[in-house]
Tab-separated table of C-alpha atoms in Angstrom:
chain	number	residue	atom	x	y	z
A	1	MET	CA	125.658	30.656	50.675
A	2	ILE	CA	129.266	31.432	51.506
A	3	ALA	CA	130.373	30.663	47.951
A	4	ASP	CA	128.039	33.340	46.572
A	5	THR	CA	129.228	35.859	49.146
A	6	LEU	CA	132.852	35.192	48.254
A	7	ARG	CA	132.175	35.403	44.515
A	8	ASP	CA	130.475	38.784	44.965
A	9	ARG	CA	133.385	40.001	47.071
A	10	ILE	CA	135.962	38.951	44.475
A	11	ARG	CA	133.968	40.384	41.565
A	12	SER	CA	133.672	43.758	43.292
A	13	GLY	CA	137.123	44.061	44.824
A	14	GLY	CA	139.389	41.612	43.060
A	15	PRO	CA	141.169	38.480	44.327
A	16	ILE	CA	141.334	37.976	48.103
A	17	SER	CA	143.933	36.458	50.389
A	18	ILE	CA	143.744	32.807	51.370
A	19	ALA	CA	143.367	34.002	54.967
A	20	ALA	CA	140.245	35.969	54.020
A	21	PHE	CA	138.836	32.940	52.172
A	22	MET	CA	139.458	30.681	55.190
A	23	THR	CA	137.976	33.183	57.642
A	24	GLU	CA	134.734	33.401	55.684
A	25	ALA	CA	134.503	29.660	55.067
A	26	LEU	CA	135.181	28.651	58.659
A	27	PHE	CA	133.820	31.441	60.828
A	28	ASP	CA	130.913	33.094	59.019
A	29	PRO	CA	128.338	33.364	61.853
A	30	ARG	CA	125.462	31.953	59.764
A	31	HIS	CA	126.968	29.534	57.274
A	32	GLY	CA	130.585	28.967	58.364
A	33	PHE	CA	131.859	25.462	58.945
A	34	TYR	CA	132.355	25.910	62.703
A	35	ALA	CA	129.225	27.997	63.201
A	36	THR	CA	126.807	25.477	61.778
A	37	LYS	CA	127.842	22.022	62.933
A	38	ASP	CA	129.686	19.757	65.338
A	39	PRO	CA	132.470	18.432	63.077
A	40	ILE	CA	134.366	16.265	65.557
A	41	GLY	CA	134.146	12.521	66.077
A	42	ALA	CA	134.399	9.170	64.382
A	43	GLY	CA	131.254	9.749	62.342
A	44	ALA	CA	131.873	13.426	61.584
A	45	ASP	CA	134.556	15.249	59.594
A	46	PHE	CA	137.652	14.492	61.673
A	47	ILE	CA	138.715	12.944	64.971
A	48	THR	CA	141.107	14.379	67.542
A	49	ALA	CA	143.293	12.793	70.214
A	50	PRO	CA	140.858	13.435	73.104
A	51	GLU	CA	138.159	11.576	71.157
A	52	ILE	CA	140.518	8.602	70.747
A	53	SER	CA	141.263	8.079	74.437
A	54	GLN	CA	140.349	9.536	77.824
A	55	MET	CA	144.014	9.162	78.817
A	56	PHE	CA	145.032	12.099	76.613
A	57	GLY	CA	142.846	14.591	78.453
A	58	GLU	CA	143.667	13.094	81.845
A	59	LEU	CA	147.371	13.749	81.327
A	60	ILE	CA	146.595	17.317	80.228
A	61	GLY	CA	144.684	17.773	83.480
A	62	LEU	CA	147.611	16.569	85.558
A	63	VAL	CA	149.943	18.961	83.713
A	64	ALA	CA	147.533	21.808	84.495
A	65	ALA	CA	147.459	20.837	88.177
A	66	GLN	CA	151.254	20.580	88.300
A	67	THR	CA	151.485	24.050	86.768
A	68	TRP	CA	149.222	25.346	89.544
A	69	LEU	CA	151.482	23.707	92.143
A	70	ASP	CA	154.583	25.170	90.475
A	71	MET	CA	153.024	28.633	90.732
A	72	GLY	CA	152.502	28.245	94.477
A	73	ARG	CA	148.830	27.145	94.492
A	74	PRO	CA	147.397	30.591	93.661
A	75	ASP	CA	143.726	31.442	94.077
A	76	GLY	CA	142.025	32.787	90.979
A	77	PHE	CA	143.927	30.331	88.756
A	78	LYS	CA	142.539	30.121	85.218
A	79	LEU	CA	142.395	26.847	83.291
A	80	ILE	CA	141.755	28.031	79.722
A	81	GLU	CA	141.161	25.920	76.638
A	82	MET	CA	141.295	27.481	73.181
A	83	GLY	CA	139.087	25.731	70.644
A	84	PRO	CA	137.693	23.097	73.050
A	85	GLY	CA	135.867	21.013	70.448
A	86	ARG	CA	133.191	18.872	72.072
A	87	GLY	CA	134.546	19.519	75.562
A	88	THR	CA	135.875	15.964	75.798
A	89	MET	CA	139.454	16.909	76.647
A	90	MET	CA	138.379	19.342	79.356
A	91	SER	CA	136.015	16.787	80.855
A	92	ASP	CA	138.808	14.201	81.079
A	93	ALA	CA	141.286	16.815	82.321
A	94	LEU	CA	139.005	17.881	85.180
A	95	ARG	CA	138.437	14.272	86.249
A	96	ALA	CA	142.204	13.859	86.708
A	97	ALA	CA	142.963	17.347	88.062
A	98	ARG	CA	140.351	17.159	90.816
A	99	THR	CA	142.459	14.434	92.464
A	100	VAL	CA	144.966	17.172	93.390
A	101	PRO	CA	143.743	18.659	96.700
A	102	GLY	CA	142.669	22.275	96.465
A	103	PHE	CA	142.997	22.597	92.702
A	104	MET	CA	139.328	22.807	91.781
A	105	ASP	CA	138.513	25.240	94.570
A	106	ALA	CA	141.231	27.609	93.320
A	107	THR	CA	140.463	27.307	89.612
A	108	GLU	CA	138.125	28.964	87.130
A	109	ILE	CA	137.423	27.059	83.912
A	110	VAL	CA	137.311	29.203	80.775
A	111	LEU	CA	136.557	27.987	77.246
A	112	ILE	CA	137.489	30.165	74.265
A	113	GLU	CA	134.835	29.284	71.702
A	114	ALA	CA	133.097	31.273	68.961
A	115	SER	CA	130.771	28.546	67.656
A	116	ALA	CA	127.278	28.502	69.153
A	117	ALA	CA	126.821	24.918	67.950
A	118	LEU	CA	129.961	23.718	69.743
A	119	LYS	CA	129.156	25.702	72.907
A	120	ALA	CA	125.934	23.713	73.217
A	121	VAL	CA	127.806	20.423	72.806
A	122	GLN	CA	130.464	21.507	75.335
A	123	ALA	CA	127.810	22.434	77.899
A	124	GLN	CA	126.252	18.991	77.555
A	125	THR	CA	129.623	17.222	77.807
A	126	LEU	CA	130.816	19.188	80.824
A	127	GLY	CA	127.526	19.307	82.696
A	128	PRO	CA	128.203	16.113	84.697
A	129	SER	CA	131.591	17.481	85.835
A	130	GLY	CA	129.898	19.946	88.162
A	131	ALA	CA	132.501	22.585	87.314
A	132	GLN	CA	131.566	26.214	86.769
A	133	ILE	CA	132.368	27.001	83.143
A	134	ARG	CA	132.693	30.390	81.489
A	135	TRP	CA	132.580	30.837	77.723
A	136	ILE	CA	134.474	33.761	76.218
A	137	ASP	CA	135.023	34.546	72.546
A	138	ARG	CA	138.613	35.850	72.749
A	139	LEU	CA	141.651	35.175	74.888
A	140	ASP	CA	142.338	38.867	75.423
A	141	ALA	CA	138.891	39.191	77.028
A	142	VAL	CA	139.710	36.728	79.836
A	143	ALA	CA	140.225	38.419	83.202
A	144	PRO	CA	143.847	38.655	84.405
A	145	GLY	CA	145.265	35.982	86.673
A	146	PRO	CA	147.740	33.109	86.798
A	147	SER	CA	146.796	30.665	84.085
A	148	PHE	CA	147.358	27.447	82.205
A	149	ILE	CA	146.244	27.686	78.584
A	150	VAL	CA	145.914	24.700	76.280
A	151	GLY	CA	145.060	24.458	72.596
A	152	ASN	CA	144.728	21.052	70.939
A	153	GLU	CA	144.461	21.344	67.143
A	154	PHE	CA	143.687	25.031	67.537
A	155	LEU	CA	146.524	26.703	65.651
A	156	ASP	CA	146.098	24.624	62.482
A	157	CYS	CA	142.644	26.168	61.994
A	158	LEU	CA	143.878	29.760	62.093
A	159	PRO	CA	143.780	31.394	58.646
A	160	VAL	CA	147.065	31.369	56.734
A	161	ARG	CA	148.533	33.411	53.931
A	162	GLN	CA	150.687	31.922	51.187
A	163	ALA	CA	153.714	33.472	49.490
A	164	LEU	CA	154.983	32.354	46.089
A	165	ARG	CA	158.494	33.071	44.795
A	166	HIS	CA	158.246	34.580	41.300
A	167	LYS	CA	161.059	36.228	39.320
A	168	GLY	CA	163.156	36.669	42.444
A	169	GLU	CA	160.397	38.247	44.546
A	170	TRP	CA	157.856	36.946	47.028
A	171	HIS	CA	154.272	37.469	45.873
A	172	GLU	CA	151.078	36.772	47.783
A	173	ARG	CA	149.065	33.848	46.462
A	174	LEU	CA	145.425	34.895	46.267
A	175	VAL	CA	142.010	33.386	45.500
A	176	GLY	CA	140.293	34.605	42.345
A	177	LEU	CA	137.630	33.403	39.916
A	178	ALA	CA	137.763	31.576	36.587
A	179	PRO	CA	135.017	30.370	34.214
A	180	THR	CA	133.718	26.943	35.131
A	181	ASP	CA	134.800	24.030	32.986
A	182	LYS	CA	131.549	22.984	31.278
A	183	SER	CA	132.956	19.513	30.707
A	184	ALA	CA	132.829	19.007	34.477
A	185	GLY	CA	129.048	19.069	34.291
A	186	LYS	CA	128.532	22.532	35.769
A	187	SER	CA	126.162	25.144	34.444
A	188	ALA	CA	127.287	27.822	32.030
A	189	GLY	CA	127.731	31.217	33.616
A	190	GLU	CA	129.085	29.833	36.899
A	191	SER	CA	132.601	30.576	38.071
A	192	GLU	CA	134.939	28.588	40.259
A	193	PHE	CA	137.538	29.603	42.814
A	194	VAL	CA	141.154	29.363	41.668
A	195	PHE	CA	144.552	30.358	43.011
A	196	VAL	CA	146.111	33.380	41.306
A	197	LEU	CA	149.397	35.247	41.629
A	198	GLY	CA	149.031	38.481	43.548
A	199	PRO	CA	151.301	41.510	43.952
A	200	PRO	CA	154.724	41.431	45.627
A	201	LEU	CA	154.590	41.129	49.400
A	202	GLY	CA	156.750	44.195	49.935
A	203	GLN	CA	157.573	44.656	53.626
A	204	ASP	CA	155.548	41.550	54.473
A	205	ALA	CA	158.258	39.508	52.764
A	206	ASP	CA	159.980	39.699	56.161
A	207	LEU	CA	157.359	37.192	57.356
A	208	VAL	CA	159.034	34.515	55.235
A	209	PRO	CA	161.465	32.569	57.490
A	210	ALA	CA	164.993	33.964	57.094
A	211	ARG	CA	166.582	30.755	55.824
A	212	LEU	CA	163.888	30.394	53.142
A	213	GLN	CA	164.130	33.964	51.867
A	214	ASP	CA	166.357	33.070	48.897
A	215	ALA	CA	164.381	30.036	47.736
A	216	ASP	CA	164.130	29.256	44.040
A	217	ASP	CA	161.345	30.586	41.847
A	218	GLY	CA	158.200	28.518	42.222
A	219	ALA	CA	158.739	27.922	45.956
A	220	LEU	CA	155.646	28.360	48.152
A	221	VAL	CA	155.777	29.301	51.833
A	222	GLU	CA	152.878	29.562	54.265
A	223	LEU	CA	152.689	32.567	56.571
A	224	ARG	CA	150.827	32.308	59.859
A	225	PRO	CA	149.943	35.788	61.165
A	226	GLY	CA	147.318	34.283	63.477
A	227	ASP	CA	150.009	32.385	65.409
A	228	ARG	CA	151.896	35.607	66.038
A	229	GLN	CA	148.757	37.320	67.233
A	230	VAL	CA	148.163	34.520	69.753
A	231	VAL	CA	151.788	34.746	70.943
A	232	ASP	CA	151.468	38.509	71.412
A	233	GLN	CA	148.317	37.991	73.495
A	234	LEU	CA	150.112	35.403	75.626
A	235	ALA	CA	153.095	37.700	76.175
A	236	GLU	CA	150.824	40.528	77.276
A	237	ARG	CA	148.875	38.263	79.606
A	238	PHE	CA	151.990	36.687	81.129
A	239	SER	CA	153.763	40.030	81.624
A	240	ASP	CA	151.923	40.649	84.919
A	241	GLN	CA	150.882	37.154	86.036
A	242	PRO	CA	152.556	33.748	85.716
A	243	GLY	CA	151.300	31.665	82.828
A	244	ARG	CA	151.920	28.596	80.707
A	245	ALA	CA	150.515	27.843	77.247
A	246	LEU	CA	150.617	24.355	75.751
A	247	PHE	CA	149.852	23.792	72.065
A	248	ILE	CA	149.371	20.368	70.479
A	249	ASP	CA	149.117	20.306	66.714
A	250	TYR	CA	150.435	18.750	63.537
A	251	GLY	CA	153.293	19.967	61.372
A	252	PRO	CA	157.067	19.867	60.848
A	253	ALA	CA	159.581	20.747	63.552
A	254	THR	CA	161.326	23.203	61.207
A	255	SER	CA	160.014	25.708	58.658
A	256	GLU	CA	159.530	24.110	55.255
A	257	ILE	CA	158.610	25.035	51.706
A	258	GLY	CA	155.323	23.628	50.444
A	259	ASP	CA	151.550	23.953	50.249
A	260	THR	CA	149.841	22.220	53.195
A	261	LEU	CA	146.388	23.818	52.932
A	262	GLN	CA	143.793	21.048	52.972
A	263	ALA	CA	140.052	20.567	53.290
A	264	ILE	CA	138.591	17.615	55.213
A	265	ARG	CA	134.967	16.550	54.912
A	266	ALA	CA	133.690	13.299	56.429
A	267	HIS	CA	137.282	12.129	56.990
A	268	LYS	CA	138.108	12.600	53.294
A	269	LYS	CA	140.149	15.270	51.558
A	270	GLN	CA	138.577	17.532	48.986
A	271	PRO	CA	140.011	20.451	46.968
A	272	PRO	CA	140.477	23.321	49.454
A	273	LEU	CA	138.604	25.891	47.342
A	274	GLN	CA	135.651	23.609	46.640
A	275	GLU	CA	132.318	24.392	48.325
A	276	PRO	CA	133.587	26.750	51.063
A	277	GLY	CA	131.793	26.282	54.368
A	278	THR	CA	131.223	22.546	53.931
A	279	ALA	CA	134.692	21.286	54.954
A	280	ASP	CA	137.312	21.980	57.592
A	281	LEU	CA	140.231	24.015	56.262
A	282	THR	CA	143.586	23.580	57.972
A	283	ALA	CA	147.304	24.018	57.340
A	284	ARG	CA	150.278	22.516	59.120
A	285	VAL	CA	151.706	24.506	61.997
A	286	ASP	CA	155.205	25.948	61.588
A	287	PHE	CA	156.631	25.102	65.004
A	288	GLU	CA	159.991	26.717	64.313
A	289	SER	CA	158.371	30.075	63.563
A	290	LEU	CA	156.035	29.661	66.549
A	291	ILE	CA	158.968	29.185	68.910
A	292	GLN	CA	160.874	32.100	67.405
A	293	ALA	CA	157.822	34.324	67.800
A	294	GLY	CA	157.529	33.261	71.447
A	295	ARG	CA	161.150	34.013	72.183
A	296	SER	CA	160.939	37.382	70.416
A	297	ALA	CA	157.971	38.214	72.661
A	298	GLY	CA	159.969	37.382	75.785
A	299	LEU	CA	158.455	33.962	76.512
A	300	THR	CA	160.385	30.850	77.504
A	301	SER	CA	159.856	28.108	74.930
A	302	HIS	CA	160.036	24.329	75.201
A	303	GLY	CA	159.840	21.878	72.316
A	304	PRO	CA	158.788	20.939	69.808
A	305	GLN	CA	158.339	17.562	71.405
A	306	THR	CA	156.662	14.742	69.498
A	307	GLN	CA	153.308	13.666	70.868
A	308	GLY	CA	154.402	10.051	71.239
A	309	ARG	CA	157.452	10.941	73.293
A	310	TRP	CA	155.578	13.506	75.388
A	311	LEU	CA	152.803	11.084	76.305
A	312	THR	CA	155.324	8.373	77.118
A	313	GLU	CA	157.286	10.702	79.404
A	314	LEU	CA	154.078	11.620	81.218
A	315	GLY	CA	153.321	7.975	81.977
A	316	LEU	CA	150.747	7.024	79.351
A	317	GLU	CA	151.645	3.337	79.575
A	318	ALA	CA	151.322	3.304	83.362
A	319	ARG	CA	147.886	4.930	83.117
A	320	ALA	CA	146.917	2.408	80.448
A	321	ALA	CA	147.954	-0.454	82.730
A	322	VAL	CA	145.674	0.860	85.491
A	323	LEU	CA	142.757	1.189	83.072
A	324	SER	CA	143.362	-2.284	81.665
A	325	GLN	CA	143.371	-3.772	85.142
A	326	SER	CA	140.089	-2.086	86.074
A	327	GLN	CA	138.503	-2.838	82.682
A	328	PRO	CA	140.009	-6.150	81.510
A	329	GLY	CA	137.460	-6.445	78.720
A	330	LYS	CA	138.880	-3.314	77.091
A	331	ARG	CA	142.572	-4.238	77.096
A	332	SER	CA	142.795	-4.600	73.335
A	333	GLU	CA	140.915	-1.339	72.818
A	334	ILE	CA	143.243	0.505	75.210
A	335	ALA	CA	146.290	-0.946	73.457
A	336	ARG	CA	144.898	0.266	70.140
A	337	GLN	CA	144.410	3.751	71.612
A	338	ILE	CA	148.058	3.895	72.699
A	339	TRP	CA	149.105	2.825	69.213
A	340	ARG	CA	147.058	5.570	67.549
A	341	LEU	CA	148.336	8.267	69.891
A	342	THR	CA	152.031	7.335	69.924
A	343	ASP	CA	153.001	5.234	66.894
A	344	THR	CA	155.275	6.977	64.405
A	345	GLU	CA	152.958	6.008	61.550
A	346	GLN	CA	149.898	7.369	63.366
A	347	MET	CA	149.876	10.559	65.498
A	348	GLY	CA	153.091	9.977	67.416
A	349	GLU	CA	155.527	11.846	65.130
A	350	LEU	CA	153.370	14.177	63.042
A	351	PHE	CA	151.743	15.752	66.097
A	352	LYS	CA	154.002	17.857	68.296
A	353	LEU	CA	153.851	20.043	71.373
A	354	VAL	CA	155.261	23.457	72.143
A	355	CYS	CA	155.081	25.095	75.544
A	356	LEU	CA	155.401	28.875	75.979
A	357	ASP	CA	155.968	30.029	79.571
A	358	SER	CA	156.335	33.206	81.529
A	359	ALA	CA	159.646	33.688	83.293
A	360	ASP	CA	160.744	31.724	86.372
A	361	LEU	CA	158.563	28.627	85.906
A	362	PRO	CA	160.113	25.156	86.205
A	363	PRO	CA	160.319	23.149	82.955
A	364	PRO	CA	156.891	21.765	81.982
A	365	PRO	CA	156.200	18.065	82.466
A	366	GLY	CA	156.966	15.897	79.454
A	367	PHE	CA	159.680	18.097	77.940
A	368	SER	CA	162.814	16.934	79.741
A	369	ALA	CA	163.986	15.017	76.667
A	370	GLY	CA	162.687	17.523	74.094
């Protein structure tokens, strides 16, 4: 059990970072949340935009094909998805992209996936597409070449650290142990995971966004070292070959104070430290810091653009009209899909897109008003 492993680790070495807790809970190869199950879909733990409507993935596919055209139709083009879920988005993307002459012949499909359970689901989903798929565990292991990289709800799953302002200094917030409350019906001798105040961050305090550095005591800020690592990998990859990376995720447009760590199990929230390995752990993406990291690495950034506006600019309603005409019995269902993807009270405002490009590429589709 992951909980037992984490308890032993804390007892022997002291409190651990939230990032270490998340890494164990999500990615342990035997018992981690992503290693042991397929968590995506209406009857599972959460649902993503590609599972809501085929139109989402189709528009991604057309953006990928346009990127290939903008690069001069290169051979050896890589279409890379990070965290491809069930493979639904890639399946829909390929159906749309293959309408662009020459694209499929020039393109290699690469999925960045560490979960054996999800790889099996992806293979089943993408089998009918007829495309040659390669699975690789890490982006930096993908062979060089011009590329379009997409990550839908990928960044929010990367482990985060948390910093807490205490007596004028930033301290790391850690995970420790405390005796279990017997009144909660748990056995004596057990211990539960709790948040504890760790040592000052020291030099790592520079990771706190500059305009939040002087926040009041009690303020909490989330640090996302995983995002910076991804940006560094993109910058290295794009230094020799043209490339574009598109990230779709949820979070504020500007860096904010606050705890956004959450656990989702069967579409319901549960305490984030409860039963590690049984729920998805995520935190909102800091798009402002992501863009700043991209610019510091020499990448051209676009966004953040809200998902609703981006899909509208790409012609979601026109695509929906075509689908409704060919499938008149599904008109109300298609209208409901548009509402879920674009309405400000659904995914339209909370979900945003950022595009990070190598130099000399035209602006990406969907960002002209962002």
